[in-house]
């Protein structure tokens, strides 16, 4: 179905083509609509006849307005009858509750602002006392054929509306009394105060406008750390020293050497970073395993550590 006209209070959908054997509703909203029709119609034969009419392409353009759906439906003899289906509109109190449900749930609000009807909205609205989906007796038929209950013309129209709801669920909200544009305006107006109410308090300090207005308002960066005369001695590790027991699986002597070497290297890097023009010095690349082992050997490790480094260089070599 394609939209031929679309304003705030009425939408008109072009007549659908015939579709023998096709399902009219495969989604949640359309199936719920057909269930309401089956529960409302007193004669199941009329529902089946209307389904045949709809599949034969007897339903003309469908007009949807708050509380009413209208279309011309042709009889088997080709005679057109105006068929109407009346749906109860929400009261103002009902709309207030419904809009509060949407505004309080960000996922519902985001979906409706994108023109979609979120699947769990019906349950959340029902919990607030608003039945979005029609129920038993909610679909009242009016037809020019003179039938006092649902006839093949009104049930054919209902079958086409079920497919329409699968494609555009917001039609259901128009039936309940709000057009899409009107609904979105009310939602935006209702959600804005909530967003302000739940917004976190801004931190105390210099306002951004003042901070960027002049450099004098921005506090200066802290002074760089002072240079260090000598590398500090790392803490004594368990198992280090004469007569100490070495921890299981841990080479304490090698670890202590690496800690001292790291302290010396950190001091040198700090001194280089504080030297004038350091920002112009290119960043050196990562050393290879062999280059790192050679650096450690040059640092004068203990004899046992030096032997391990030499063996590593021989393996790489």
CSV table of N, CA and C in Angstrom, one decimal, residues 1-168:
chain,number,residue,atom,x,y,z
A,1,UNK,N,0.8,-1.2,0.0
A,1,UNK,CA,0.0,0.0,0.0
A,1,UNK,C,0.9,1.2,0.0
A,2,UNK,N,0.6,2.2,-0.8
A,2,UNK,CA,1.3,3.4,-0.9
A,2,UNK,C,0.5,4.5,-0.5
A,3,UNK,N,1.1,5.5,0.2
A,3,UNK,CA,0.3,6.6,0.7
A,3,UNK,C,0.1,7.6,-0.4
A,4,UNK,N,-1.2,8.0,-0.6
A,4,UNK,CA,-1.6,8.9,-1.6
A,4,UNK,C,-1.7,10.3,-1.0
A,5,UNK,N,-2.1,10.4,0.2
A,5,UNK,CA,-2.1,11.7,0.9
A,5,UNK,C,-1.8,11.5,2.4
A,6,UNK,N,-1.2,12.5,3.0
A,6,UNK,CA,-0.7,12.3,4.4
A,6,UNK,C,-0.7,13.7,5.0
A,7,UNK,N,-1.7,13.9,5.9
A,7,UNK,CA,-1.6,15.1,6.7
A,7,UNK,C,-1.8,14.8,8.2
A,8,UNK,N,-2.0,15.7,9.0
A,8,UNK,CA,-2.0,15.5,10.5
A,8,UNK,C,-3.3,14.7,10.9
A,9,UNK,N,-4.4,14.9,10.2
A,9,UNK,CA,-5.7,14.3,10.7
A,9,UNK,C,-6.3,13.2,9.7
A,10,UNK,N,-5.7,13.0,8.6
A,10,UNK,CA,-6.2,12.0,7.7
A,10,UNK,C,-5.0,11.4,6.8
A,11,UNK,N,-5.1,10.1,6.6
A,11,UNK,CA,-4.2,9.5,5.7
A,11,UNK,C,-5.0,8.6,4.7
A,12,UNK,N,-4.7,8.7,3.5
A,12,UNK,CA,-5.4,7.9,2.5
A,12,UNK,C,-4.4,7.0,1.8
A,13,UNK,N,-4.7,5.7,1.7
A,13,UNK,CA,-3.8,4.7,1.1
A,13,UNK,C,-4.5,4.1,-0.1
A,14,UNK,N,-3.7,4.0,-1.1
A,14,UNK,CA,-4.2,3.5,-2.4
A,14,UNK,C,-4.7,2.1,-2.3
A,15,UNK,N,-5.7,1.8,-3.2
A,15,UNK,CA,-6.3,0.5,-3.2
A,15,UNK,C,-5.2,-0.6,-3.5
A,16,UNK,N,-5.2,-1.6,-2.6
A,16,UNK,CA,-4.2,-2.7,-2.8
A,16,UNK,C,-4.6,-3.6,-4.0
A,17,UNK,N,-3.7,-4.2,-4.7
A,17,UNK,CA,-4.0,-5.1,-5.8
A,17,UNK,C,-4.6,-6.5,-5.2
A,18,UNK,N,-5.3,-7.2,-6.1
A,18,UNK,CA,-5.8,-8.5,-5.6
A,18,UNK,C,-4.6,-9.4,-5.2
A,19,UNK,N,-4.8,-10.3,-4.3
A,19,UNK,CA,-3.8,-11.2,-3.8
A,19,UNK,C,-4.4,-12.5,-3.3
A,20,UNK,N,-4.7,-13.4,-4.3
A,20,UNK,CA,-5.3,-14.7,-3.9
A,20,UNK,C,-4.3,-15.5,-3.1
A,21,UNK,N,-4.8,-16.0,-1.9
A,21,UNK,CA,-4.0,-16.9,-1.1
A,21,UNK,C,-3.0,-16.3,-0.2
A,22,UNK,N,-2.9,-14.9,-0.2
A,22,UNK,CA,-1.9,-14.3,0.6
A,22,UNK,C,-2.3,-14.0,2.0
A,23,UNK,N,-1.4,-14.0,2.9
A,23,UNK,CA,-1.7,-13.6,4.3
A,23,UNK,C,-1.8,-12.1,4.4
A,24,UNK,N,-2.8,-11.7,5.1
A,24,UNK,CA,-3.0,-10.2,5.3
A,24,UNK,C,-2.2,-9.7,6.4
A,25,UNK,N,-1.9,-10.4,7.4
A,25,UNK,CA,-1.1,-9.9,8.5
A,25,UNK,C,-0.1,-11.0,9.0
A,26,UNK,N,1.2,-10.6,9.0
A,26,UNK,CA,2.3,-11.4,9.5
A,26,UNK,C,3.0,-10.9,10.7
A,27,UNK,N,2.7,-9.6,11.0
A,27,UNK,CA,3.4,-8.9,12.1
A,27,UNK,C,2.4,-8.8,13.3
A,28,UNK,N,3.0,-8.3,14.4
A,28,UNK,CA,2.3,-8.3,15.7
A,28,UNK,C,1.1,-7.4,15.6
A,29,UNK,N,1.2,-6.2,15.0
A,29,UNK,CA,0.1,-5.3,15.1
A,29,UNK,C,-1.1,-5.7,14.2
A,30,UNK,N,-0.7,-6.2,13.0
A,30,UNK,CA,-1.8,-6.7,12.1
A,30,UNK,C,-2.5,-7.9,12.6
A,31,UNK,N,-1.8,-8.9,13.3
A,31,UNK,CA,-2.4,-10.1,13.8
A,31,UNK,C,-3.3,-9.7,15.0
A,32,UNK,N,-2.9,-8.7,15.8
A,32,UNK,CA,-3.8,-8.3,16.9
A,32,UNK,C,-5.1,-7.6,16.4
A,33,UNK,N,-5.0,-6.9,15.3
A,33,UNK,CA,-6.1,-6.3,14.7
A,33,UNK,C,-7.1,-7.3,14.2
A,34,UNK,N,-6.6,-8.4,13.5
A,34,UNK,CA,-7.5,-9.4,13.0
A,34,UNK,C,-8.1,-10.2,14.2
A,35,UNK,N,-7.4,-10.4,15.2
A,35,UNK,CA,-7.9,-11.1,16.4
A,35,UNK,C,-9.1,-10.3,17.0
A,36,UNK,N,-9.0,-8.9,17.0
A,36,UNK,CA,-10.0,-8.1,17.5
A,36,UNK,C,-11.3,-8.2,16.6
A,37,UNK,N,-11.0,-8.3,15.3
A,37,UNK,CA,-12.1,-8.5,14.4
A,37,UNK,C,-12.9,-9.8,14.6
A,38,UNK,N,-12.1,-10.9,14.7
A,38,UNK,CA,-12.7,-12.2,15.0
A,38,UNK,C,-13.5,-12.2,16.3
A,39,UNK,N,-13.0,-11.5,17.3
A,39,UNK,CA,-13.7,-11.5,18.6
A,39,UNK,C,-14.9,-10.6,18.5
A,40,UNK,N,-14.9,-9.6,17.6
A,40,UNK,CA,-16.0,-8.6,17.6
A,40,UNK,C,-17.2,-9.1,16.7
A,41,UNK,N,-16.9,-9.8,15.6
A,41,UNK,CA,-17.9,-10.2,14.7
A,41,UNK,C,-18.7,-11.4,15.3
A,42,UNK,N,-20.0,-11.3,15.2
A,42,UNK,CA,-20.9,-12.3,15.7
A,42,UNK,C,-21.0,-13.5,14.7
A,43,UNK,N,-20.7,-13.3,13.5
A,43,UNK,CA,-20.9,-14.3,12.4
A,43,UNK,C,-19.5,-14.6,11.8
A,44,UNK,N,-19.0,-15.7,12.1
A,44,UNK,CA,-17.7,-16.1,11.5
A,44,UNK,C,-17.7,-16.2,10.0
A,45,UNK,N,-18.9,-16.5,9.4
A,45,UNK,CA,-19.0,-16.7,8.0
A,45,UNK,C,-18.8,-15.3,7.3
A,46,UNK,N,-19.2,-14.2,7.9
A,46,UNK,CA,-19.0,-12.9,7.3
A,46,UNK,C,-17.5,-12.6,7.3
A,47,UNK,N,-16.8,-13.0,8.3
A,47,UNK,CA,-15.3,-12.7,8.3
A,47,UNK,C,-14.7,-13.5,7.2
A,48,UNK,N,-15.1,-14.7,6.9
A,48,UNK,CA,-14.5,-15.5,5.8
A,48,UNK,C,-14.9,-14.9,4.5
A,49,UNK,N,-16.1,-14.4,4.4
A,49,UNK,CA,-16.5,-13.8,3.1
A,49,UNK,C,-15.7,-12.5,2.9
A,50,UNK,N,-15.5,-11.7,3.9
A,50,UNK,CA,-14.8,-10.5,3.8
A,50,UNK,C,-13.3,-10.8,3.4
A,51,UNK,N,-12.8,-11.9,3.9
A,51,UNK,CA,-11.4,-12.2,3.5
A,51,UNK,C,-11.3,-12.5,2.0
A,52,UNK,N,-12.4,-13.2,1.5
A,52,UNK,CA,-12.4,-13.5,0.0
A,52,UNK,C,-12.6,-12.2,-0.8
A,53,UNK,N,-13.4,-11.3,-0.3
A,53,UNK,CA,-13.5,-10.0,-1.0
A,53,UNK,C,-12.2,-9.3,-1.0
A,54,UNK,N,-11.5,-9.2,0.1
A,54,UNK,CA,-10.2,-8.5,0.1
A,54,UNK,C,-9.2,-9.1,-0.8
A,55,UNK,N,-9.1,-10.4,-0.8
A,55,UNK,CA,-8.2,-11.1,-1.7
A,55,UNK,C,-8.5,-10.9,-3.2
A,56,UNK,N,-9.8,-10.7,-3.5
A,56,UNK,CA,-10.2,-10.4,-4.9
A,56,UNK,C,-10.0,-9.0,-5.3
A,57,UNK,N,-9.5,-8.1,-4.4
A,57,UNK,CA,-9.3,-6.7,-4.8
A,57,UNK,C,-10.5,-5.9,-4.7
A,58,UNK,N,-11.5,-6.2,-3.9
A,58,UNK,CA,-12.8,-5.5,-3.8
A,58,UNK,C,-12.7,-4.2,-3.0
A,59,UNK,N,-11.6,-4.0,-2.3
A,59,UNK,CA,-11.5,-2.8,-1.4
A,59,UNK,C,-10.8,-1.7,-2.1
A,60,UNK,N,-11.4,-0.5,-2.1
A,60,UNK,CA,-10.8,0.6,-2.8
A,60,UNK,C,-9.8,1.3,-1.9
A,61,UNK,N,-9.6,2.6,-2.2
A,61,UNK,CA,-8.6,3.4,-1.3
A,61,UNK,C,-9.2,3.5,0.1
A,62,UNK,N,-8.2,3.4,1.0
A,62,UNK,CA,-8.6,3.4,2.5
A,62,UNK,C,-8.2,4.7,3.1
A,63,UNK,N,-9.2,5.3,3.7
A,63,UNK,CA,-9.1,6.6,4.4
A,63,UNK,C,-9.0,6.3,5.9
A,64,UNK,N,-8.0,6.8,6.5
A,64,UNK,CA,-7.8,6.6,8.0
A,64,UNK,C,-7.9,8.0,8.7
A,65,UNK,N,-8.8,8.1,9.6
A,65,UNK,CA,-8.9,9.4,10.4
A,65,UNK,C,-9.0,9.0,11.9
A,66,UNK,N,-8.9,9.9,12.8
A,66,UNK,CA,-9.1,9.6,14.2
A,66,UNK,C,-10.4,8.9,14.5
A,67,UNK,N,-10.4,7.7,14.9
A,67,UNK,CA,-11.6,7.0,15.3
A,67,UNK,C,-12.3,6.3,14.1
A,68,UNK,N,-11.9,6.4,12.9
A,68,UNK,CA,-12.7,5.9,11.8
A,68,UNK,C,-11.8,5.5,10.6
A,69,UNK,N,-12.2,4.4,10.0
A,69,UNK,CA,-11.6,3.9,8.7
A,69,UNK,C,-12.7,3.8,7.7
A,70,UNK,N,-12.5,4.3,6.5
A,70,UNK,CA,-13.5,4.3,5.4
A,70,UNK,C,-12.9,3.8,4.1
A,71,UNK,N,-13.8,3.0,3.4
A,71,UNK,CA,-13.4,2.6,2.0
A,71,UNK,C,-14.6,2.2,1.3
A,72,UNK,N,-14.6,2.2,-0.1
A,72,UNK,CA,-15.6,1.7,-0.9
A,72,UNK,C,-15.3,0.2,-1.2
A,73,UNK,N,-16.2,-0.7,-0.9
A,73,UNK,CA,-16.0,-2.1,-1.1
A,73,UNK,C,-17.0,-2.6,-2.1
A,74,UNK,N,-16.6,-3.3,-3.1
A,74,UNK,CA,-17.5,-3.8,-4.1
A,74,UNK,C,-18.0,-5.2,-3.8
A,75,UNK,N,-19.3,-5.3,-4.0
A,75,UNK,CA,-19.9,-6.6,-3.7
A,75,UNK,C,-19.6,-7.6,-4.9
A,76,UNK,N,-20.0,-8.8,-4.7
A,76,UNK,CA,-19.7,-9.8,-5.8
A,76,UNK,C,-20.3,-9.4,-7.1
A,77,UNK,N,-21.4,-8.6,-7.1
A,77,UNK,CA,-22.0,-8.1,-8.3
A,77,UNK,C,-21.4,-6.8,-8.8
A,78,UNK,N,-20.3,-6.4,-8.1
A,78,UNK,CA,-19.7,-5.1,-8.6
A,78,UNK,C,-20.3,-3.9,-8.0
A,79,UNK,N,-21.3,-4.0,-7.1
A,79,UNK,CA,-21.9,-2.8,-6.6
A,79,UNK,C,-21.1,-2.3,-5.4
A,80,UNK,N,-20.7,-1.0,-5.4
A,80,UNK,CA,-19.9,-0.4,-4.3
A,80,UNK,C,-20.7,0.0,-3.1
A,81,UNK,N,-20.2,-0.4,-2.0
A,81,UNK,CA,-20.8,0.1,-0.7
A,81,UNK,C,-19.7,0.8,0.1
A,82,UNK,N,-20.2,1.8,0.8
A,82,UNK,CA,-19.3,2.5,1.7
A,82,UNK,C,-19.3,1.7,3.0
A,83,UNK,N,-18.1,1.3,3.4
A,83,UNK,CA,-17.9,0.6,4.7
A,83,UNK,C,-17.1,1.4,5.6
A,84,UNK,N,-17.5,1.5,6.9
A,84,UNK,CA,-16.7,2.2,7.9
A,84,UNK,C,-16.5,1.3,9.1
A,85,UNK,N,-15.3,1.4,9.7
A,85,UNK,CA,-15.0,0.7,10.9
A,85,UNK,C,-14.6,1.8,11.9
A,86,UNK,N,-15.4,1.8,13.0
A,86,UNK,CA,-15.2,2.8,14.1
A,86,UNK,C,-14.4,2.3,15.2
A,87,UNK,N,-13.3,3.0,15.6
A,87,UNK,CA,-12.4,2.6,16.7
A,87,UNK,C,-12.5,3.7,17.8
A,88,UNK,N,-12.6,3.2,19.0
A,88,UNK,CA,-12.7,4.2,20.1
A,88,UNK,C,-11.4,5.0,20.2
A,89,UNK,N,-11.5,6.3,20.3
A,89,UNK,CA,-10.3,7.2,20.5
A,89,UNK,C,-10.0,7.3,22.0
A,90,UNK,N,-8.7,7.6,22.2
A,90,UNK,CA,-8.2,7.8,23.6
A,90,UNK,C,-8.9,9.1,24.1
A,91,UNK,N,-9.2,9.1,25.4
A,91,UNK,CA,-9.6,10.4,26.0
A,91,UNK,C,-8.3,11.2,26.3
A,92,UNK,N,-8.5,12.5,26.6
A,92,UNK,CA,-7.3,13.3,26.9
A,92,UNK,C,-6.5,12.7,28.1
A,93,UNK,N,-7.2,12.2,29.1
A,93,UNK,CA,-6.5,11.6,30.2
A,93,UNK,C,-5.7,10.3,29.7
A,94,UNK,N,-6.4,9.6,28.8
A,94,UNK,CA,-5.7,8.4,28.2
A,94,UNK,C,-4.4,8.8,27.5
A,95,UNK,N,-4.5,9.9,26.7
A,95,UNK,CA,-3.3,10.3,25.9
A,95,UNK,C,-2.3,10.8,26.9
A,96,UNK,N,-2.6,11.5,28.0
A,96,UNK,CA,-1.6,11.9,28.9
A,96,UNK,C,-0.9,10.7,29.5
A,97,UNK,N,-1.6,9.7,29.9
A,97,UNK,CA,-0.9,8.5,30.4
A,97,UNK,C,0.0,7.9,29.3
A,98,UNK,N,-0.5,7.8,28.1
A,98,UNK,CA,0.2,7.1,27.0
A,98,UNK,C,1.5,7.9,26.7
A,99,UNK,N,1.4,9.3,26.6
A,99,UNK,CA,2.6,10.1,26.4
A,99,UNK,C,3.6,10.0,27.5
A,100,UNK,N,3.1,9.9,28.7
A,100,UNK,CA,4.0,9.8,29.9
A,100,UNK,C,4.8,8.5,29.8
A,101,UNK,N,4.1,7.4,29.4
A,101,UNK,CA,4.8,6.1,29.2
A,101,UNK,C,5.9,6.2,28.2
A,102,UNK,N,5.6,6.9,27.1
A,102,UNK,CA,6.6,7.0,26.0
A,102,UNK,C,7.8,7.9,26.5
A,103,UNK,N,7.4,9.1,27.0
A,103,UNK,CA,8.5,10.1,27.4
A,103,UNK,C,9.4,9.5,28.5
A,104,UNK,N,8.9,8.6,29.4
A,104,UNK,CA,9.7,8.1,30.5
A,104,UNK,C,10.6,6.9,30.0
A,105,UNK,N,10.4,6.4,28.8
A,105,UNK,CA,11.2,5.3,28.3
A,105,UNK,C,12.0,5.7,27.1
A,106,UNK,N,13.3,5.9,27.2
A,106,UNK,CA,14.1,6.5,26.1
A,106,UNK,C,14.0,5.6,24.8
A,107,UNK,N,13.8,4.3,25.0
A,107,UNK,CA,13.8,3.4,23.8
A,107,UNK,C,12.5,3.6,23.1
A,108,UNK,N,11.4,3.8,23.8
A,108,UNK,CA,10.1,4.1,23.1
A,108,UNK,C,10.1,5.4,22.4
A,109,UNK,N,10.7,6.4,23.1
A,109,UNK,CA,10.7,7.8,22.5
A,109,UNK,C,11.6,7.8,21.3
A,110,UNK,N,12.7,7.1,21.3
A,110,UNK,CA,13.6,7.1,20.1
A,110,UNK,C,12.9,6.4,18.9
A,111,UNK,N,12.2,5.3,19.2
A,111,UNK,CA,11.5,4.6,18.1
A,111,UNK,C,10.4,5.5,17.5
A,112,UNK,N,9.6,6.1,18.3
A,112,UNK,CA,8.5,6.9,17.8
A,112,UNK,C,9.1,8.2,17.0
A,113,UNK,N,10.1,8.7,17.5
A,113,UNK,CA,10.7,9.9,16.8
A,113,UNK,C,11.3,9.4,15.5
A,114,UNK,N,11.6,8.2,15.3
A,114,UNK,CA,12.1,7.6,14.0
A,114,UNK,C,10.9,7.1,13.2
A,115,UNK,N,9.7,7.3,13.6
A,115,UNK,CA,8.6,6.9,12.9
A,115,UNK,C,8.2,5.4,13.0
A,116,UNK,N,8.6,4.8,14.1
A,116,UNK,CA,8.4,3.3,14.4
A,116,UNK,C,7.6,3.2,15.6
A,117,UNK,N,6.9,2.0,15.7
A,117,UNK,CA,6.1,1.7,16.9
A,117,UNK,C,6.8,0.5,17.6
A,118,UNK,N,7.5,0.8,18.8
A,118,UNK,CA,8.3,-0.3,19.4
A,118,UNK,C,7.4,-1.4,19.9
A,119,UNK,N,7.9,-2.6,19.8
A,119,UNK,CA,7.0,-3.8,20.0
A,119,UNK,C,6.5,-3.9,21.5
A,120,UNK,N,7.2,-3.4,22.5
A,120,UNK,CA,6.8,-3.6,23.8
A,120,UNK,C,6.0,-2.4,24.4
A,121,UNK,N,5.7,-1.5,23.5
A,121,UNK,CA,4.9,-0.3,23.9
A,121,UNK,C,3.5,-0.7,24.3
A,122,UNK,N,2.9,-1.6,23.7
A,122,UNK,CA,1.5,-2.0,24.0
A,122,UNK,C,1.4,-2.5,25.4
A,123,UNK,N,2.4,-3.3,25.9
A,123,UNK,CA,2.4,-3.8,27.2
A,123,UNK,C,2.6,-2.7,28.3
A,124,UNK,N,3.6,-1.8,28.0
A,124,UNK,CA,3.8,-0.7,28.9
A,124,UNK,C,2.6,0.2,29.0
A,125,UNK,N,2.0,0.5,27.9
A,125,UNK,CA,0.8,1.3,27.9
A,125,UNK,C,-0.3,0.7,28.7
A,126,UNK,N,-0.5,-0.6,28.4
A,126,UNK,CA,-1.6,-1.4,29.1
A,126,UNK,C,-1.4,-1.3,30.7
A,127,UNK,N,-0.1,-1.4,31.1
A,127,UNK,CA,0.2,-1.3,32.5
A,127,UNK,C,-0.2,0.0,33.1
A,128,UNK,N,-0.2,1.1,32.2
A,128,UNK,CA,-0.6,2.4,32.7
A,128,UNK,C,-2.1,2.6,32.5
A,129,UNK,N,-2.8,1.6,32.1
A,129,UNK,CA,-4.3,1.7,31.9
A,129,UNK,C,-4.7,2.2,30.6
A,130,UNK,N,-3.9,2.1,29.5
A,130,UNK,CA,-4.2,2.5,28.2
A,130,UNK,C,-4.1,1.3,27.2
A,131,UNK,N,-5.1,0.9,26.6
A,131,UNK,CA,-5.1,-0.2,25.7
A,131,UNK,C,-4.9,0.3,24.3
A,132,UNK,N,-3.6,0.1,23.8
A,132,UNK,CA,-3.3,0.6,22.5
A,132,UNK,C,-3.9,-0.3,21.4
A,133,UNK,N,-3.8,-1.6,21.6
A,133,UNK,CA,-4.4,-2.6,20.7
A,133,UNK,C,-5.9,-2.7,20.9
A,134,UNK,N,-6.7,-2.9,19.9
A,134,UNK,CA,-8.1,-3.1,20.1
A,134,UNK,C,-8.4,-4.4,20.7
A,135,UNK,N,-9.5,-4.5,21.4
A,135,UNK,CA,-9.9,-5.8,22.0
A,135,UNK,C,-11.3,-6.1,21.6
A,136,UNK,N,-12.0,-7.0,22.3
A,136,UNK,CA,-13.3,-7.5,22.0
A,136,UNK,C,-14.3,-6.3,22.0
A,137,UNK,N,-15.0,-6.2,20.8
A,137,UNK,CA,-16.0,-5.2,20.7
A,137,UNK,C,-15.5,-3.8,20.4
A,138,UNK,N,-14.2,-3.6,20.2
A,138,UNK,CA,-13.6,-2.3,19.9
A,138,UNK,C,-13.8,-1.9,18.4
A,139,UNK,N,-14.0,-2.8,17.5
A,139,UNK,CA,-14.1,-2.5,16.1
A,139,UNK,C,-15.6,-2.6,15.7
A,140,UNK,N,-16.3,-1.4,15.6
A,140,UNK,CA,-17.7,-1.3,15.3
A,140,UNK,C,-17.9,-1.1,13.8
A,141,UNK,N,-18.8,-1.8,13.2
A,141,UNK,CA,-18.9,-1.7,11.7
A,141,UNK,C,-20.1,-0.8,11.4
A,142,UNK,N,-20.0,0.0,10.3
A,142,UNK,CA,-21.1,0.8,9.7
A,142,UNK,C,-21.0,0.6,8.2
A,143,UNK,N,-22.0,0.1,7.6
A,143,UNK,CA,-21.9,-0.2,6.1
A,143,UNK,C,-23.2,0.2,5.5
A,144,UNK,N,-23.1,0.7,4.2
A,144,UNK,CA,-24.2,1.2,3.5
A,144,UNK,C,-25.1,0.0,3.0
A,145,UNK,N,-24.6,-1.2,3.2
A,145,UNK,CA,-25.5,-2.4,2.8
A,145,UNK,C,-26.6,-2.6,3.8
A,146,UNK,N,-26.6,-1.9,4.9
A,146,UNK,CA,-27.6,-2.0,5.9
A,146,UNK,C,-27.4,-3.1,7.0
A,147,UNK,N,-26.3,-3.8,7.0
A,147,UNK,CA,-26.1,-4.8,8.0
A,147,UNK,C,-25.8,-4.2,9.3
A,148,UNK,N,-26.4,-4.8,10.4
A,148,UNK,CA,-26.2,-4.2,11.7
A,148,UNK,C,-25.0,-4.7,12.5
A,149,UNK,N,-24.4,-5.8,11.9
A,149,UNK,CA,-23.1,-6.3,12.5
A,149,UNK,C,-22.1,-6.2,11.3
A,150,UNK,N,-20.9,-6.8,11.6
A,150,UNK,CA,-19.9,-6.9,10.6
A,150,UNK,C,-20.4,-7.7,9.4
A,151,UNK,N,-20.2,-7.1,8.2
A,151,UNK,CA,-20.7,-7.7,7.0
A,151,UNK,C,-19.4,-8.0,6.1
A,152,UNK,N,-19.5,-8.7,5.0
A,152,UNK,CA,-18.4,-8.9,4.2
A,152,UNK,C,-17.6,-7.7,3.8
A,153,UNK,N,-18.3,-6.5,3.6
A,153,UNK,CA,-17.7,-5.3,3.2
A,153,UNK,C,-16.8,-4.7,4.3
A,154,UNK,N,-17.3,-4.7,5.6
A,154,UNK,CA,-16.5,-4.2,6.7
A,154,UNK,C,-15.4,-5.1,7.0
A,155,UNK,N,-15.6,-6.4,7.0
A,155,UNK,CA,-14.5,-7.3,7.3
A,155,UNK,C,-13.4,-7.3,6.2
A,156,UNK,N,-13.8,-7.1,5.0
A,156,UNK,CA,-12.8,-7.0,3.9
A,156,UNK,C,-11.9,-5.8,4.2
A,157,UNK,N,-12.6,-4.7,4.6
A,157,UNK,CA,-11.8,-3.5,4.9
A,157,UNK,C,-10.9,-3.8,6.1
A,158,UNK,N,-11.4,-4.5,7.1
A,158,UNK,CA,-10.5,-4.8,8.3
A,158,UNK,C,-9.3,-5.6,7.9
A,159,UNK,N,-9.5,-6.5,6.9
A,159,UNK,CA,-8.3,-7.4,6.5
A,159,UNK,C,-7.3,-6.5,5.8
A,160,UNK,N,-7.7,-5.5,5.0
A,160,UNK,CA,-6.7,-4.7,4.4
A,160,UNK,C,-6.0,-3.8,5.4
A,161,UNK,N,-6.8,-3.3,6.4
A,161,UNK,CA,-6.1,-2.5,7.4
A,161,UNK,C,-5.1,-3.3,8.2
A,162,UNK,N,-5.3,-4.6,8.4
A,162,UNK,CA,-4.4,-5.4,9.1
A,162,UNK,C,-3.0,-5.4,8.4
A,163,UNK,N,-3.0,-5.6,7.1
A,163,UNK,CA,-1.8,-5.5,6.3
A,163,UNK,C,-1.2,-4.1,6.4
A,164,UNK,N,-2.0,-3.1,6.4
A,164,UNK,CA,-1.5,-1.7,6.5
A,164,UNK,C,-0.8,-1.5,7.8
A,165,UNK,N,-1.4,-2.0,8.9
A,165,UNK,CA,-0.7,-1.9,10.2
A,165,UNK,C,0.6,-2.6,10.3
A,166,UNK,N,0.8,-3.7,9.6
A,166,UNK,CA,2.1,-4.4,9.5
A,166,UNK,C,3.1,-3.5,8.9
A,167,UNK,N,2.7,-2.7,7.8
A,167,UNK,CA,3.6,-1.9,7.1
A,167,UNK,C,3.8,-0.5,7.8
A,168,UNK,N,2.8,0.0,8.4
A,168,UNK,CA,2.9,1.3,9.0
A,168,UNK,C,2.1,1.4,10.4
